[in-house]
Amino acid sequence: AGSLVATANVNAASAIDGILSSDELKVCFEAGYIPFEMKTKDGRFIGFDIDIGKHMARTMDVKFVPVNTAWDGIIPALQTEKCDIIMGGMTITAQRNLKVMFANPYITIGQTVVIKPELEGKITSYKDLNDPKYTITSQLGTTGAEAAKKYLSKAKLDLFETSADGVLQVANGKADAFVYDLPFNALYSSQHQDTVVHLDESFTYEPLGWAIRQDDPNFLNFLNNYLTQIKNDGTYDRIYSKWFES
Ligand code: ARG
């Protein structure tokens, strides 16, 4: 251990320096999280997070560069500088906050369950699924997986690399319920009314925030003030209605 003076990080580089010198804002997300980030058939990325990311890049007068990343490797991707920021509907959790800095929440959601139609009426709350006879699915490394372990510890849990694979087990009747973020579940079930049923009672509190590398107060300050601005000048509402009210 050195002296206080020797260890003080007086001139830490901000991600802002790299963004401005490269003229690129590199954004990590994991496509497949409707309606926040999706990949179109012709390979473009669209969604709520993507539109905000593009607007943010425009505000900084740099190019928006999408970095589609497996969810369970997304924090390492940020840490190894594959991107400057995670804009992927990431829940601000205490555990993650020990590794990354989060800007203020841009939206708050909660976990819900999607069940197979045969269970409609029998399962009226997520709590009814806490039984060894049920198989639950979720996505690896998500707060959905954590919520299933915590609140449905008696059920069998199968985790999948993508949310699409997890929810498909329920749609196929191979699993009983899928635990995931409410916006995804609401949209998926409205698009697959014949194969799944949504119980829209949310049972966790989950503020979602943009994540950046540690020790970067300059970028954090930029992000929080940028968020306040777009929340109050109509930009956020315009993008929100485009993806959540159609
Ligand atoms: N909010 C959840 C979490 O933080 C799920 C986010 C999934 N996001 C995604 N882009 N696939 O764990």
Coordinates of C-alpha atoms and ligand atoms in Angstrom, one line a residue:
A1 CA 0.0 0.0 0.0
G2 CA 1.4 3.4 -1.0
S3 CA 0.8 6.7 0.5
L4 CA -2.5 8.5 -0.1
V5 CA -0.8 10.9 -2.5
A6 CA 0.8 8.1 -4.5
T7 CA -2.4 6.1 -5.0
A8 CA -4.7 9.0 -5.7
N9 CA -6.1 8.7 -9.2
V10 CA -6.0 12.4 -10.1
N11 CA -6.1 12.2 -13.9
A12 CA -8.1 9.0 -14.7
A13 CA -9.1 8.9 -18.4
S14 CA -12.8 9.2 -19.0
A15 CA -14.6 7.1 -21.6
I16 CA -15.6 10.5 -23.1
D17 CA -12.0 11.0 -24.3
G18 CA -12.1 7.7 -26.3
I19 CA -15.6 8.5 -27.7
L20 CA -14.6 11.9 -28.9
S21 CA -11.2 10.9 -30.3
S22 CA -12.7 7.9 -32.2
D23 CA -15.9 9.7 -33.2
E24 CA -17.8 6.6 -32.0
L25 CA -20.2 5.7 -29.2
K26 CA -19.9 2.0 -28.9
V27 CA -23.0 0.6 -27.2
C28 CA -23.3 -2.9 -25.7
F29 CA -26.8 -4.6 -25.6
E30 CA -28.2 -8.0 -26.2
A31 CA -30.7 -8.1 -29.0
G32 CA -33.8 -10.2 -28.4
Y33 CA -35.1 -8.2 -25.5
I34 CA -38.4 -6.9 -26.9
P35 CA -39.1 -3.9 -27.2
F36 CA -35.7 -2.6 -26.0
E37 CA -33.4 -4.2 -28.6
M38 CA -34.2 -6.5 -31.5
K39 CA -32.4 -7.6 -34.7
T40 CA -34.4 -7.2 -37.9
K41 CA -34.3 -9.8 -40.6
D42 CA -31.9 -7.7 -42.6
G43 CA -29.5 -7.4 -39.7
R44 CA -30.4 -3.9 -38.3
F45 CA -30.8 -3.2 -34.6
I46 CA -34.0 -1.4 -33.5
G47 CA -35.8 -0.7 -30.3
F48 CA -36.2 1.6 -27.3
D49 CA -32.6 1.4 -26.1
I50 CA -31.3 1.6 -29.7
D51 CA -33.2 4.8 -30.4
I52 CA -32.0 6.4 -27.2
G53 CA -28.4 5.3 -28.0
K54 CA -28.7 6.8 -31.4
H55 CA -30.0 10.1 -30.0
M56 CA -27.2 10.1 -27.4
A57 CA -24.6 9.6 -30.1
R58 CA -26.1 12.4 -32.2
T59 CA -26.0 14.7 -29.1
M60 CA -22.3 13.9 -28.7
D61 CA -21.8 14.4 -32.5
V62 CA -20.3 11.0 -32.9
K63 CA -21.4 7.8 -34.7
F64 CA -23.6 5.2 -33.0
V65 CA -21.9 1.8 -33.1
P66 CA -24.0 -1.2 -32.0
V67 CA -22.2 -4.0 -30.1
N68 CA -24.5 -7.0 -29.8
T69 CA -23.2 -9.1 -26.9
A70 CA -24.3 -12.4 -25.1
W71 CA -26.0 -11.3 -21.9
D72 CA -23.9 -13.3 -19.5
G73 CA -20.7 -11.7 -20.9
I74 CA -22.0 -8.1 -21.2
I75 CA -20.2 -6.7 -18.1
P76 CA -16.9 -8.3 -19.1
A77 CA -17.4 -6.8 -22.6
L78 CA -17.7 -3.3 -21.0
Q79 CA -14.7 -3.9 -18.7
T80 CA -12.5 -5.0 -21.6
E81 CA -13.6 -1.9 -23.6
K82 CA -15.5 -3.7 -26.3
C83 CA -18.0 -0.8 -25.7
D84 CA -18.3 2.5 -23.9
I85 CA -21.7 1.8 -22.3
I86 CA -24.3 -0.9 -21.7
M87 CA -27.7 0.2 -22.8
G88 CA -29.5 -3.1 -22.5
G89 CA -32.3 -2.8 -20.0
M90 CA -29.9 -3.7 -17.2
T91 CA -31.4 -3.8 -13.7
I92 CA -29.4 -1.7 -11.3
T93 CA -28.5 -4.3 -8.6
A94 CA -26.1 -3.9 -5.7
Q95 CA -24.0 -6.8 -6.9
R96 CA -23.5 -5.3 -10.4
N97 CA -22.9 -1.9 -8.9
L98 CA -19.8 -3.3 -7.2
K99 CA -18.3 -3.8 -10.7
V100 CA -19.8 -0.9 -12.8
M101 CA -21.2 2.6 -12.4
F102 CA -24.9 3.1 -13.2
A103 CA -26.5 6.3 -14.4
N104 CA -29.9 7.2 -12.8
P105 CA -32.7 4.8 -13.7
Y106 CA -34.3 5.5 -17.1
I107 CA -37.3 3.2 -16.5
T108 CA -38.5 0.9 -13.7
I109 CA -39.9 -2.6 -14.3
G110 CA -40.4 -5.8 -12.3
Q111 CA -40.4 -9.6 -12.9
T112 CA -43.6 -11.3 -14.0
V113 CA -44.4 -14.8 -15.2
V114 CA -45.6 -16.3 -18.4
I115 CA -47.3 -19.6 -18.0
K116 CA -48.5 -22.4 -20.3
P117 CA -52.3 -22.1 -21.1
E118 CA -53.1 -25.4 -19.4
L119 CA -52.2 -23.8 -16.1
E120 CA -54.5 -20.8 -16.5
G121 CA -56.8 -20.6 -13.5
K122 CA -54.7 -23.2 -11.5
I123 CA -51.8 -20.8 -11.2
T124 CA -53.1 -17.3 -10.3
S125 CA -49.9 -15.9 -8.8
Y126 CA -46.2 -16.5 -9.2
K127 CA -46.2 -17.9 -5.7
D128 CA -48.3 -20.9 -6.9
L129 CA -45.3 -22.0 -8.9
N130 CA -43.1 -22.6 -5.9
D131 CA -43.5 -26.4 -6.0
P132 CA -41.2 -29.2 -7.1
K133 CA -43.7 -30.3 -9.7
Y134 CA -43.1 -27.2 -11.8
T135 CA -40.3 -26.4 -14.2
I136 CA -39.4 -22.7 -14.5
T137 CA -37.2 -21.2 -17.2
S138 CA -35.4 -17.9 -17.4
Q139 CA -32.3 -16.3 -19.1
L140 CA -28.8 -17.0 -17.8
G141 CA -27.3 -14.1 -15.8
T142 CA -30.5 -12.1 -15.5
T143 CA -32.5 -10.8 -12.5
G144 CA -35.2 -13.1 -13.8
A145 CA -33.0 -16.1 -13.0
E146 CA -32.2 -14.5 -9.6
A147 CA -35.9 -14.0 -8.8
A148 CA -36.7 -17.6 -9.7
K149 CA -34.0 -18.9 -7.4
K150 CA -35.1 -16.6 -4.6
Y151 CA -38.9 -16.8 -4.8
L152 CA -39.5 -20.1 -6.5
S153 CA -36.7 -22.1 -4.9
K154 CA -38.7 -25.3 -4.7
A155 CA -39.4 -25.5 -8.4
K156 CA -36.9 -26.9 -11.0
L157 CA -35.0 -24.1 -12.8
D158 CA -33.7 -24.3 -16.4
L159 CA -31.6 -21.4 -17.6
F160 CA -31.1 -20.5 -21.3
E161 CA -28.6 -18.3 -23.1
T162 CA -31.4 -16.2 -24.7
S163 CA -34.8 -15.1 -23.5
A164 CA -36.3 -16.5 -26.8
D165 CA -35.1 -20.0 -25.9
G166 CA -36.4 -19.7 -22.4
V167 CA -39.9 -18.6 -23.2
L168 CA -40.1 -21.1 -26.1
Q169 CA -39.9 -24.0 -23.6
V170 CA -43.2 -22.7 -22.1
A171 CA -44.8 -22.1 -25.5
N172 CA -43.8 -25.7 -26.5
G173 CA -45.2 -27.1 -23.2
K174 CA -41.7 -28.3 -22.2
A175 CA -41.7 -26.0 -19.1
D176 CA -44.5 -24.5 -17.0
A177 CA -43.4 -20.9 -16.6
F178 CA -40.9 -18.3 -17.7
V179 CA -39.7 -15.6 -15.3
Y180 CA -38.6 -12.3 -16.9
D181 CA -39.0 -8.6 -17.2
L182 CA -42.6 -7.4 -17.5
P183 CA -42.3 -5.4 -20.8
F184 CA -40.9 -8.5 -22.6
N185 CA -43.5 -10.8 -21.1
A186 CA -46.4 -8.5 -21.9
L187 CA -45.3 -8.0 -25.5
Y188 CA -44.4 -11.7 -26.1
S189 CA -47.7 -12.9 -24.7
S190 CA -49.7 -10.4 -26.7
Q191 CA -47.9 -11.8 -29.8
H192 CA -48.4 -15.4 -28.8
Q193 CA -51.9 -15.5 -27.3
D194 CA -52.5 -19.1 -28.3
T195 CA -49.3 -20.5 -26.7
V196 CA -48.7 -18.6 -23.5
V197 CA -50.6 -16.6 -20.8
H198 CA -49.1 -13.6 -18.9
L199 CA -49.7 -13.0 -15.2
D200 CA -48.9 -9.3 -15.0
E201 CA -48.5 -9.1 -11.3
S202 CA -44.9 -7.9 -10.9
F203 CA -43.0 -9.1 -7.9
T204 CA -39.7 -7.3 -7.8
Y205 CA -38.6 -3.7 -8.0
E206 CA -36.1 -3.1 -10.8
P207 CA -34.8 0.2 -11.9
L208 CA -33.0 -0.1 -15.2
G209 CA -29.9 2.0 -15.9
W210 CA -27.0 2.5 -18.3
A211 CA -23.8 1.0 -17.1
I212 CA -20.3 2.4 -17.6
R213 CA -16.8 1.5 -16.3
Q214 CA -15.8 2.4 -12.7
D215 CA -14.0 5.6 -11.9
D216 CA -15.6 7.8 -14.5
P217 CA -17.4 10.7 -12.9
N218 CA -17.2 12.8 -16.0
F219 CA -19.2 10.3 -18.2
L220 CA -21.6 9.6 -15.3
N221 CA -22.3 13.3 -14.9
F222 CA -22.9 13.6 -18.7
L223 CA -25.3 10.7 -18.7
N224 CA -27.4 11.9 -15.7
N225 CA -27.8 15.4 -17.1
Y226 CA -28.5 14.0 -20.6
L227 CA -31.2 11.8 -19.1
T228 CA -32.8 14.7 -17.2
Q229 CA -32.8 16.7 -20.4
I230 CA -34.4 14.1 -22.6
K231 CA -37.0 13.3 -19.9
N232 CA -38.1 16.9 -19.9
D233 CA -37.8 18.1 -23.5
G234 CA -40.1 15.5 -25.1
T235 CA -37.4 13.3 -26.6
Y236 CA -37.9 10.4 -24.1
D237 CA -41.7 10.5 -24.3
R238 CA -41.6 10.4 -28.1
I239 CA -39.3 7.4 -28.1
Y240 CA -41.2 5.7 -25.3
S241 CA -44.6 6.0 -27.1
K242 CA -43.0 4.6 -30.3
W243 CA -42.1 1.3 -28.6
F244 CA -44.5 1.0 -25.7
E245 CA -47.8 2.3 -26.9
S246 CA -48.4 0.8 -30.3
Ligands
ARG1 N1 -33.4 -6.5 -16.5 C1 -32.9 -7.9 -16.6 C2 -31.5 -7.9 -16.0 O1 -30.9 -6.9 -15.8 C3 -32.9 -8.5 -18.0 C4 -32.2 -7.6 -19.0 C5 -32.0 -8.4 -20.3 N2 -31.6 -7.5 -21.3 C6 -31.2 -7.9 -22.5 N3 -30.8 -6.9 -23.4 N4 -31.3 -9.1 -22.9 O2 -31.0 -8.9 -15.7

